PDB file of C-alpha atoms in Angstrom:
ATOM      1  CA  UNK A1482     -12.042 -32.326-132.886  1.00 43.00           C
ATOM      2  CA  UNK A1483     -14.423 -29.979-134.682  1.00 43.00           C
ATOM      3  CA  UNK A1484     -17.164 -32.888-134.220  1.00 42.00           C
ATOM      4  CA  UNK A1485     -16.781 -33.206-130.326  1.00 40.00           C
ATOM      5  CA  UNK A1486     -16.832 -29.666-130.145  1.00 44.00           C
ATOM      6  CA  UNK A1487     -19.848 -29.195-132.544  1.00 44.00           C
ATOM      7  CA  UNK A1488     -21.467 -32.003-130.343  1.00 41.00           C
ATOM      8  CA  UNK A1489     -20.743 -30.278-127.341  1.00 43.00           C
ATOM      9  CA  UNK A1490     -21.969 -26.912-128.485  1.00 43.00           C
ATOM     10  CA  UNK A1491     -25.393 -29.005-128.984  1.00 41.00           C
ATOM     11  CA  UNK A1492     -25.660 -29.408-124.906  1.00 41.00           C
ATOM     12  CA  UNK A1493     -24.683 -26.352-123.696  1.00 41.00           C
ATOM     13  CA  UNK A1494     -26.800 -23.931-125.915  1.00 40.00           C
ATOM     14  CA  UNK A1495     -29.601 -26.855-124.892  1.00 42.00           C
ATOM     15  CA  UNK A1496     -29.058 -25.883-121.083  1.00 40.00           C
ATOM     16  CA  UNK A1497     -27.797 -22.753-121.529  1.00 39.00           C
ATOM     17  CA  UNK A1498     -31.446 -21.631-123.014  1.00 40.00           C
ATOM     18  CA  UNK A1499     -34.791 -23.532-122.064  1.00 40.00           C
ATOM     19  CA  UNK A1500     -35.609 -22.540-125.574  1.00 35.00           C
ATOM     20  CA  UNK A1501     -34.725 -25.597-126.834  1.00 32.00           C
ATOM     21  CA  UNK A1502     -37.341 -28.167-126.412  1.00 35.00           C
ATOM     22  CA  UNK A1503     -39.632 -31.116-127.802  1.00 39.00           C
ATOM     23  CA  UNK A1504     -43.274 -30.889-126.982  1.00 39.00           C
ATOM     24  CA  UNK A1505     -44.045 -34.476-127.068  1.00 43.00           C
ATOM     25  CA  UNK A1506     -47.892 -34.726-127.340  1.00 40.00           C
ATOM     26  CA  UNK A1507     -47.974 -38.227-126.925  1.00 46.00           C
ATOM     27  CA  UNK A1508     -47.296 -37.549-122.937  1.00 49.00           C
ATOM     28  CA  UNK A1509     -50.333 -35.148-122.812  1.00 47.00           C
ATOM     29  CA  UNK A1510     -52.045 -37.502-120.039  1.00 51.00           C
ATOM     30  CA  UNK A1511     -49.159 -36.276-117.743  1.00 55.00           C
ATOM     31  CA  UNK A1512     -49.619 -32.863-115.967  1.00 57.00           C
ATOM     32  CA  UNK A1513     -46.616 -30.199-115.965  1.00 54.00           C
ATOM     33  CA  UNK A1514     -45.628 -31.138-112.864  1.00 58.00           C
ATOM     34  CA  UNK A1515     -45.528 -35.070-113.447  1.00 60.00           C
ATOM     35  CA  UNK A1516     -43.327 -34.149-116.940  1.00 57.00           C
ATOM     36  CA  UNK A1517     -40.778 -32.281-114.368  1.00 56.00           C
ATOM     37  CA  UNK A1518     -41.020 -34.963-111.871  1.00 57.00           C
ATOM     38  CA  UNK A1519     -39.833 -37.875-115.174  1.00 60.00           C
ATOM     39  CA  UNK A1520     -37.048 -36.040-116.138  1.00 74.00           C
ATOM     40  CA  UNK A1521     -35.820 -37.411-119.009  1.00 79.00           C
ATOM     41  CA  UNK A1522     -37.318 -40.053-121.533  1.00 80.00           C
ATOM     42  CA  UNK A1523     -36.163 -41.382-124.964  1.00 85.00           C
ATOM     43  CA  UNK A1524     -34.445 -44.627-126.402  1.00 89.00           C
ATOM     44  CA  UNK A1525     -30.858 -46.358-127.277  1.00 93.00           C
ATOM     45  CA  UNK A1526     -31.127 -48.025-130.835  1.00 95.00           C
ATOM     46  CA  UNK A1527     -28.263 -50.685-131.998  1.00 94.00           C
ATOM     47  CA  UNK A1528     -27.585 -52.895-134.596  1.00 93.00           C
ATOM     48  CA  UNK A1529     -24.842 -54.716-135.941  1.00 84.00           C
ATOM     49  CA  UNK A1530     -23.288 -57.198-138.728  1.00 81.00           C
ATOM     50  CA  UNK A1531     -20.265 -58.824-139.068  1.00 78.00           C
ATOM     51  CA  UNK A1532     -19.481 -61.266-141.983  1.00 78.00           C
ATOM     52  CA  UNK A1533     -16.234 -62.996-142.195  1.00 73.00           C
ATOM     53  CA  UNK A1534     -14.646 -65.491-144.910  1.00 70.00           C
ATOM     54  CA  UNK A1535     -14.135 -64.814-148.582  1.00 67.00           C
ATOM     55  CA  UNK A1536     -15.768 -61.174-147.816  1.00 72.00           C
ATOM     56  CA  UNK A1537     -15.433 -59.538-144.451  1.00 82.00           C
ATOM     57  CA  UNK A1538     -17.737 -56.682-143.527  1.00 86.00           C
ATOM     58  CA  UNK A1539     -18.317 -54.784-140.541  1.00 89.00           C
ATOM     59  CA  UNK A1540     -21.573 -52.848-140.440  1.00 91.00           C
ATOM     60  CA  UNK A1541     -23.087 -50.836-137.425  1.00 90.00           C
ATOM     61  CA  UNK A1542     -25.828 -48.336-136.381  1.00 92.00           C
ATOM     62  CA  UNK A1543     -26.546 -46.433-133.026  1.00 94.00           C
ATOM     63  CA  UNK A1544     -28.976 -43.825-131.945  1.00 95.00           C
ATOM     64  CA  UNK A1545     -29.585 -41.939-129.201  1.00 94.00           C
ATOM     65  CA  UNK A1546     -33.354 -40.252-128.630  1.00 93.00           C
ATOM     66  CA  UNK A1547     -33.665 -38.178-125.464  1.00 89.00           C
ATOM     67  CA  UNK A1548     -36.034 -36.051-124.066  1.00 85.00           C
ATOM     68  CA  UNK A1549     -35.577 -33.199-121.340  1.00 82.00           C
ATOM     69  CA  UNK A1550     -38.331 -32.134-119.110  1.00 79.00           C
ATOM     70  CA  UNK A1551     -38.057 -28.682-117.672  1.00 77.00           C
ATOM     71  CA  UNK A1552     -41.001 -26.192-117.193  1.00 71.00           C
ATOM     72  CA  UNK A1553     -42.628 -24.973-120.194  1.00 70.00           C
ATOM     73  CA  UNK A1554     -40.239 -26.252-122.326  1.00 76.00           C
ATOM     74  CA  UNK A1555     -39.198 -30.058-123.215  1.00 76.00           C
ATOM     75  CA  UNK A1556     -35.614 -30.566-124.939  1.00 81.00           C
ATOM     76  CA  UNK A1557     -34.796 -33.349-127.242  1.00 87.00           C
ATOM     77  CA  UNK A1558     -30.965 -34.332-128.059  1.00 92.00           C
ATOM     78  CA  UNK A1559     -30.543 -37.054-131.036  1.00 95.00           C
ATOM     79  CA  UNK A1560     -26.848 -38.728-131.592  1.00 95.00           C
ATOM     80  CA  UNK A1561     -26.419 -41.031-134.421  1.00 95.00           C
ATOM     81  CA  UNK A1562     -23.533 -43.008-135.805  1.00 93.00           C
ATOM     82  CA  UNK A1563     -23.709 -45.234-139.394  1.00 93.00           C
ATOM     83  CA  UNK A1564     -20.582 -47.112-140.106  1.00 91.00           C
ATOM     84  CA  UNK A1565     -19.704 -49.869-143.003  1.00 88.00           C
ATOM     85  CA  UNK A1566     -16.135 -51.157-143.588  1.00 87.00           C
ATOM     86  CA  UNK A1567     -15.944 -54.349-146.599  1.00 86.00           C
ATOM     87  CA  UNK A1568     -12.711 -56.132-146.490  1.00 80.00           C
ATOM     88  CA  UNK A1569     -10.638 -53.096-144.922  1.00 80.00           C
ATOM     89  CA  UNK A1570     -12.056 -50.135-146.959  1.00 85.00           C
ATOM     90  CA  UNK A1571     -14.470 -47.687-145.281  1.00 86.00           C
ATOM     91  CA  UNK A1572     -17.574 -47.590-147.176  1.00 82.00           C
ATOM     92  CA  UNK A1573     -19.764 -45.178-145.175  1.00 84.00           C
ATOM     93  CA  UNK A1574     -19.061 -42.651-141.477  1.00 90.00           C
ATOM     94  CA  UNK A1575     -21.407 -40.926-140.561  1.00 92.00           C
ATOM     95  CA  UNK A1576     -22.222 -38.615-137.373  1.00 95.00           C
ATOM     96  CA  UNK A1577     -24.827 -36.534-136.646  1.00 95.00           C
ATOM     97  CA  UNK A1578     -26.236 -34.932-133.447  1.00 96.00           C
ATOM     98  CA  UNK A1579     -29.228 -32.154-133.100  1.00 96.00           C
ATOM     99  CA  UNK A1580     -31.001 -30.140-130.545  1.00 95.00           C
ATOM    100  CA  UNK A1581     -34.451 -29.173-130.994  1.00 92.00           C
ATOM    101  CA  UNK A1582     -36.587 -27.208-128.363  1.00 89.00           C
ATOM    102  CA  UNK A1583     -40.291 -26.649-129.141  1.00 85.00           C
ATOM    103  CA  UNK A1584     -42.264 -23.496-126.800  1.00 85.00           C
ATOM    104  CA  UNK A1585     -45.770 -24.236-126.700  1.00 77.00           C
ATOM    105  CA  UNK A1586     -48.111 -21.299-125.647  1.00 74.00           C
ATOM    106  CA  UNK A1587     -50.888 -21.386-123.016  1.00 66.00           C
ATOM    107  CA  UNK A1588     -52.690 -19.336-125.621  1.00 68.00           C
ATOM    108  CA  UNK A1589     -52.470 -21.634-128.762  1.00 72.00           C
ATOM    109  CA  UNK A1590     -52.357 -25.365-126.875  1.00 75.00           C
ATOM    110  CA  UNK A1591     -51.368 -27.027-130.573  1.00 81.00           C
ATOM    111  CA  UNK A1592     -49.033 -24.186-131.511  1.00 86.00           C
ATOM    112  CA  UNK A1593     -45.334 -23.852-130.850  1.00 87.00           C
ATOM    113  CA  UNK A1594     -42.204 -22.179-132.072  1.00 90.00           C
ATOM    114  CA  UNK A1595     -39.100 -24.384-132.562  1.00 91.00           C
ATOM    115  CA  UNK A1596     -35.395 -23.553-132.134  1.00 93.00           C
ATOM    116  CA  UNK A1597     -33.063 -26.374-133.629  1.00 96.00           C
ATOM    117  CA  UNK A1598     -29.401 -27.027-134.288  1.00 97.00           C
ATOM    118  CA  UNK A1599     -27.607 -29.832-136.052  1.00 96.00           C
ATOM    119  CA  UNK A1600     -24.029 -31.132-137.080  1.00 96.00           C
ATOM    120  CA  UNK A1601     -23.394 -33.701-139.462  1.00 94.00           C
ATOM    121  CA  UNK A1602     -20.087 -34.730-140.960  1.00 92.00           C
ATOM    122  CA  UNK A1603     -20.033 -37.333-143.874  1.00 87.00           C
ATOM    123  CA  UNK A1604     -17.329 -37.086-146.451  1.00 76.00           C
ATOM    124  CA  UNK A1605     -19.418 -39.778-148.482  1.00 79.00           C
ATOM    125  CA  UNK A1606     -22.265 -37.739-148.997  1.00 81.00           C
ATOM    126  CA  UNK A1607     -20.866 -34.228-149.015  1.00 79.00           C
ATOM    127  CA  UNK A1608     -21.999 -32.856-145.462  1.00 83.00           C
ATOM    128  CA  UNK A1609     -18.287 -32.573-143.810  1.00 85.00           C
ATOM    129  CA  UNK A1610     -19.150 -30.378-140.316  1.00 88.00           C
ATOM    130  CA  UNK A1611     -21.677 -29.158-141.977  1.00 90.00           C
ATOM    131  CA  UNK A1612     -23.870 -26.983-138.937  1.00 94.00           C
ATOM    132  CA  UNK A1613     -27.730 -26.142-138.993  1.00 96.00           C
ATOM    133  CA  UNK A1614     -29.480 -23.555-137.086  1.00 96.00           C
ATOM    134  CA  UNK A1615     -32.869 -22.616-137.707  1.00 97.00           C
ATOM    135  CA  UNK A1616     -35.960 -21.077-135.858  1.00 96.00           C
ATOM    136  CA  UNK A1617     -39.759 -20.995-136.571  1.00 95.00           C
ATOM    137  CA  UNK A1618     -43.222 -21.892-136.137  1.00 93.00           C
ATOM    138  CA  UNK A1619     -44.665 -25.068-135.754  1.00 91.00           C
ATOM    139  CA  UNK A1620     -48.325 -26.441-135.456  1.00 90.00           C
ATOM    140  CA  UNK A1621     -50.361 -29.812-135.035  1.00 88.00           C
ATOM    141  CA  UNK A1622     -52.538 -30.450-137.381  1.00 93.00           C
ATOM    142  CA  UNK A1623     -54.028 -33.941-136.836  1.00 93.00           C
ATOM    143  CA  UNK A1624     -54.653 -35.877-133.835  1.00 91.00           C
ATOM    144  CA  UNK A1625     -56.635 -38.380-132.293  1.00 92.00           C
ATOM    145  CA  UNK A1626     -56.332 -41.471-130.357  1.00 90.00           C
ATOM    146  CA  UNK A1627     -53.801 -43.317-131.938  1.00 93.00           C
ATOM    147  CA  UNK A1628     -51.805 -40.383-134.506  1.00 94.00           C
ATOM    148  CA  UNK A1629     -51.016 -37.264-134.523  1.00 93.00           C
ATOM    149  CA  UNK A1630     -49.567 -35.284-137.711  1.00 95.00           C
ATOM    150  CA  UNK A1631     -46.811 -31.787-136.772  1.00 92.00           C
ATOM    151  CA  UNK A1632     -45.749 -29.156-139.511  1.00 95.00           C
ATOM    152  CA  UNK A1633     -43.122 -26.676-139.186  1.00 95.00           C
ATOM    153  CA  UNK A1634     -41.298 -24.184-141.049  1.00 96.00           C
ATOM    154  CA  UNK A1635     -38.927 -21.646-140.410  1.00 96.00           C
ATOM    155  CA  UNK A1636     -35.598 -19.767-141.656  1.00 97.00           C
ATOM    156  CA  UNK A1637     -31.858 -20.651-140.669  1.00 97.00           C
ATOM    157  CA  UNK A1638     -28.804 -20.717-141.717  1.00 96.00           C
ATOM    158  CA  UNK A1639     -26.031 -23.902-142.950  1.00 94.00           C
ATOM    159  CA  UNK A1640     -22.335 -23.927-143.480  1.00 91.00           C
ATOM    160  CA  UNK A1641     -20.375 -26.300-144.777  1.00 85.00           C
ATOM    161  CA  UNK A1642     -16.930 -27.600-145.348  1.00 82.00           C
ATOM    162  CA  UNK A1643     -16.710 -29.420-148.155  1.00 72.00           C
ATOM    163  CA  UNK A1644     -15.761 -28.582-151.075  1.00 68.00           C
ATOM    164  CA  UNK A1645     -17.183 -25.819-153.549  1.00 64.00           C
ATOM    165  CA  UNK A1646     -19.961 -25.610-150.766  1.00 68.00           C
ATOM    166  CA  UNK A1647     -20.886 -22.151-149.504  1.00 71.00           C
ATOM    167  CA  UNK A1648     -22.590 -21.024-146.348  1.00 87.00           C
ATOM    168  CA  UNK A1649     -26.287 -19.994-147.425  1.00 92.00           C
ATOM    169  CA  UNK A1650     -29.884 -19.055-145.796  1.00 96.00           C
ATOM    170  CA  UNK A1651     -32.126 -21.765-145.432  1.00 96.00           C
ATOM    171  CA  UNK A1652     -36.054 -22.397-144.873  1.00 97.00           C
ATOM    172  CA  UNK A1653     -36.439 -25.501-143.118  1.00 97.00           C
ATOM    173  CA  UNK A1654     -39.494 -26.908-143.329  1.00 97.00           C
ATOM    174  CA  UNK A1655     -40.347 -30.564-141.655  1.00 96.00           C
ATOM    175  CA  UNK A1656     -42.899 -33.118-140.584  1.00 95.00           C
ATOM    176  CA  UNK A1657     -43.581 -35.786-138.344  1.00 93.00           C
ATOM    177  CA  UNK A1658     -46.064 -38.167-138.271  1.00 96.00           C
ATOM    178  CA  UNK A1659     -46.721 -41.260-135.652  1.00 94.00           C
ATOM    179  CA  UNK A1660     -49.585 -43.979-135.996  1.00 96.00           C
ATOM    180  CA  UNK A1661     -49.732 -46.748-132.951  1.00 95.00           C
ATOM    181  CA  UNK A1662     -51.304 -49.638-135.185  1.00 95.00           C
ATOM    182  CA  UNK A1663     -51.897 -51.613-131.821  1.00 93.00           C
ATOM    183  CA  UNK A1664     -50.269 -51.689-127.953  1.00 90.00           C
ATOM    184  CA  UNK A1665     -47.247 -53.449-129.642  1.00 93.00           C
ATOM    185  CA  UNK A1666     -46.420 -51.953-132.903  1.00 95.00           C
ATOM    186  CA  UNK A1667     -46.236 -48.319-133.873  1.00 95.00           C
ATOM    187  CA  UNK A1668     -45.575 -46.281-137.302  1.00 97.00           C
ATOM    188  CA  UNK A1669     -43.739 -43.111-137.911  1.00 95.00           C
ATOM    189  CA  UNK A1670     -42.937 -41.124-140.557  1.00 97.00           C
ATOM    190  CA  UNK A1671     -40.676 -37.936-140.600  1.00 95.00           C
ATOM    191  CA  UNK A1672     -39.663 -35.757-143.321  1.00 96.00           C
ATOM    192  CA  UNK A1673     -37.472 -32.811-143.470  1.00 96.00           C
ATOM    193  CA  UNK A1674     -36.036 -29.929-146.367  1.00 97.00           C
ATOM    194  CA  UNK A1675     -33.587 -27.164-145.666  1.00 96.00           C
ATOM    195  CA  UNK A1676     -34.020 -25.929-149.018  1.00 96.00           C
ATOM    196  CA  UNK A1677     -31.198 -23.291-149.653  1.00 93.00           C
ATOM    197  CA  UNK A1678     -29.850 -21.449-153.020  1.00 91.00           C
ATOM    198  CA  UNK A1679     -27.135 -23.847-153.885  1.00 89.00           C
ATOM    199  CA  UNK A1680     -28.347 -26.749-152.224  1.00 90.00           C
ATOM    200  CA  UNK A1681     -31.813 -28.694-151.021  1.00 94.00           C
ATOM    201  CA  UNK A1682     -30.983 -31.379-148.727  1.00 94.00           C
ATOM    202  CA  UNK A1683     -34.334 -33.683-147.898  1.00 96.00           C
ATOM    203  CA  UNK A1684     -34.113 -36.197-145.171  1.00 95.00           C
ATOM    204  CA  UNK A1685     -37.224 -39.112-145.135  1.00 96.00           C
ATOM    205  CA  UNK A1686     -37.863 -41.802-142.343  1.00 95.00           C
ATOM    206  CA  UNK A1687     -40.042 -44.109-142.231  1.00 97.00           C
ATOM    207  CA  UNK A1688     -39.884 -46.958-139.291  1.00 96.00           C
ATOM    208  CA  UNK A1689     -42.050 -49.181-138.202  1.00 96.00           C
ATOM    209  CA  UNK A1690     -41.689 -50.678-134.400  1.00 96.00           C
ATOM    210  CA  UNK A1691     -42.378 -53.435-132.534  1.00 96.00           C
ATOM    211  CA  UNK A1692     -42.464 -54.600-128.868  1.00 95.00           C
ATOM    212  CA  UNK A1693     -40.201 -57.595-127.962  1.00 94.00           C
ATOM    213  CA  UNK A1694     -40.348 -57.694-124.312  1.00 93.00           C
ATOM    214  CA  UNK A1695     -40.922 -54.470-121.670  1.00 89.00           C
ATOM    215  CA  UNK A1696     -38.575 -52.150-123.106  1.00 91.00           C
ATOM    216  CA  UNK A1697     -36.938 -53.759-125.578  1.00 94.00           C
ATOM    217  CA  UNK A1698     -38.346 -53.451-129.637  1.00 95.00           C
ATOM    218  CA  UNK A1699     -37.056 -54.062-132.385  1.00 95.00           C
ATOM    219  CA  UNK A1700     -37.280 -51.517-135.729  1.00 95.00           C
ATOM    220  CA  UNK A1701     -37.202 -51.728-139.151  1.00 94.00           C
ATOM    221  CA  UNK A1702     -35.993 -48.439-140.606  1.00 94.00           C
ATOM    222  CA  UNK A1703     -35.407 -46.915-144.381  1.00 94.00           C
ATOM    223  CA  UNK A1704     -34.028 -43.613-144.365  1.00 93.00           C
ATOM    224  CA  UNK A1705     -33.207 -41.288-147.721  1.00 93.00           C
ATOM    225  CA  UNK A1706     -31.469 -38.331-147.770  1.00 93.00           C
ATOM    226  CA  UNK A1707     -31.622 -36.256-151.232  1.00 93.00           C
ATOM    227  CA  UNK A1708     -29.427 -33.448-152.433  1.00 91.00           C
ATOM    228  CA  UNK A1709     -29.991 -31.711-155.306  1.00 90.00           C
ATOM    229  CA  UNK A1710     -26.588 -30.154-155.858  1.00 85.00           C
ATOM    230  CA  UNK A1711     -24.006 -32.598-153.895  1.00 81.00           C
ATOM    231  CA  UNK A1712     -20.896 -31.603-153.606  1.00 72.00           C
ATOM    232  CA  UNK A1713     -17.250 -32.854-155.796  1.00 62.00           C
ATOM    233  CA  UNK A1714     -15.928 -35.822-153.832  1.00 56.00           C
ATOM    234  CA  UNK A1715     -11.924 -34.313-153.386  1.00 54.00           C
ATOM    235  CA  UNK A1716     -10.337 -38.183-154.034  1.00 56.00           C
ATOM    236  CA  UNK A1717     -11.878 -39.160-157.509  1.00 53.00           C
ATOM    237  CA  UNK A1718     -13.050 -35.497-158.285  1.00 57.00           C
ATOM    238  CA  UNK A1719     -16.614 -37.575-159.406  1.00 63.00           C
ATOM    239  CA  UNK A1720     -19.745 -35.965-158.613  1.00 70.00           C
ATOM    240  CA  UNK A1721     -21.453 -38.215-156.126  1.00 77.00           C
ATOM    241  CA  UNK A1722     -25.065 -39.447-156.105  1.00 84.00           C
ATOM    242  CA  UNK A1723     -28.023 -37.383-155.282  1.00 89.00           C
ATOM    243  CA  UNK A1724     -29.646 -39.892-153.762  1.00 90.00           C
ATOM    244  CA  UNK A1725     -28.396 -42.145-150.312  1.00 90.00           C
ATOM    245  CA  UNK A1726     -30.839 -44.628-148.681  1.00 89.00           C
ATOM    246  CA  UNK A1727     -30.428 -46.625-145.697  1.00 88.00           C
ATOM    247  CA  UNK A1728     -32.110 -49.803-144.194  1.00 89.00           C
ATOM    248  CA  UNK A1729     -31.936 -51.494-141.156  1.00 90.00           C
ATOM    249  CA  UNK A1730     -33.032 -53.402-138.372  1.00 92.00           C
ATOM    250  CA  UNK A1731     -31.890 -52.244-135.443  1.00 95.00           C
ATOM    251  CA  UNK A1732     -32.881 -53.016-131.214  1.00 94.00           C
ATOM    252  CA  UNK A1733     -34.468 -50.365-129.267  1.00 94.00           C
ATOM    253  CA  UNK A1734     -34.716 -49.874-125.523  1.00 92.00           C
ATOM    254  CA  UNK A1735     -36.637 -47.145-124.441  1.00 88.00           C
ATOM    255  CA  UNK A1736     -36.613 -45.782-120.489  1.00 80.00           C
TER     256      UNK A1736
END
């Protein structure tokens, strides 16, 4: 229940204030008025595994990547599931869902200030309904043809429910980075901290796609998330790892 409502909360503050919005530079051929006009772009990512036999395992991924036109702003809502059951025992749930809105000026064309929130629950790293909001400044620092590079930074604030974990300030600082290698294939790169008191969480992905058919591409992911001070798993009372990292191969339509 606190998820759906923490997901919820991600839509109406989105709609609720144009504040939050994703400049996406990569549609700067479009005028204002065309950007209105789309509406709403972004991509549905899947994959799945299933083994069966001597070992059964159940593995899946989805994400959702949307952007929201409106005027002067441009929202972006992300929803992501990771789930991994071997023979009957859960071995990784994960949700997550964010809203980021990015304000870019008439007087600073690569400048923008961001306003982002985020809620992730995942008993197997530590973040259970954990909640992210943060503000700042953002810029763009490299871009030609075929890449561009964005930095941001800015304070915010995190609670979280598991246990021994406090509510803290936060500076969030981030990156994102996309290369089109050719028509076909493209590379991205993003990297995040919310570096806090008792805890720095870093979040890394790098991806590389590739066109199929129309819409349809497939992409090779590897994420890592890093903690410096997880928290005290309740079960086992062991300190869990610092480290997770993820691969996969998922399907991606984008519209």
């Amino acid at each position: 229940m606190k998820f759906l409502t923490a997901f919820a909360l991600v839509f109406v503050v989105s709609f609720a204030a144009p504040a939050f919005a994703d400049i996406d530079w990569d549609e700067k051929e479009l005028t204002e008025e065309e950007l209105i006009k789309r509406g709403f772009a972004g991509g549905v990512e899947l994959g799945f595994n299933m083994t069966t036999g001597n070992t059964e395992t159940t593995t899946y991924r989805s994400k959702i990547d949307v952007d929201h036109f409106l005027i002067g702003w441009r929202n972006n809502y992300v929803f992501e599931t990771d789930y991994k059951e071997d023979d009957d025992e859960v071995k990784e749930e994960r949700y997550f869902a964010s809203a980021q809105g990015n304000r870019q000026w008439a007087f600073a064309i690569n400048s923008y200030t961001f306003y982002r929130y985020s809620y992730e629950n995942d008993r197997f790293n530590g973040m259970e309904d954990a909640n992210t909001i943060s503000v700042g400044y953002g810029q763009r620092v490299l871009e030609t043809d075929s890449m561009f590079l964005d930095l941001e930074g800015g304070p915010g604030y995190r609670t979280n429910d598991a246990k021994d974990k406090n509510d803290e300030m936060i500076a969030r600082v981030a990156g994102n980075y996309s290369w089109d290698i050719s028509e076909t294939s493209k590379f991205t790169q993003r990297l995040s901290s919310e570096i806090g008191e008792d805890n720095v969480v870093t979040r890394s992905e790098t991806a590389i796609t590739a066109s199929i058919i129309g819409s349809l591409a497939m992409k090779a992911s590897f994420t890592v998330t890093h903690q410096t001070a997880p928290t005290v798993d309740e079960e086992d009372d062991e300190e869990l790892s610092k480290t997770d990292t993820r691969t996969a191969v998922t399907l991606l339509y984008s519209f």
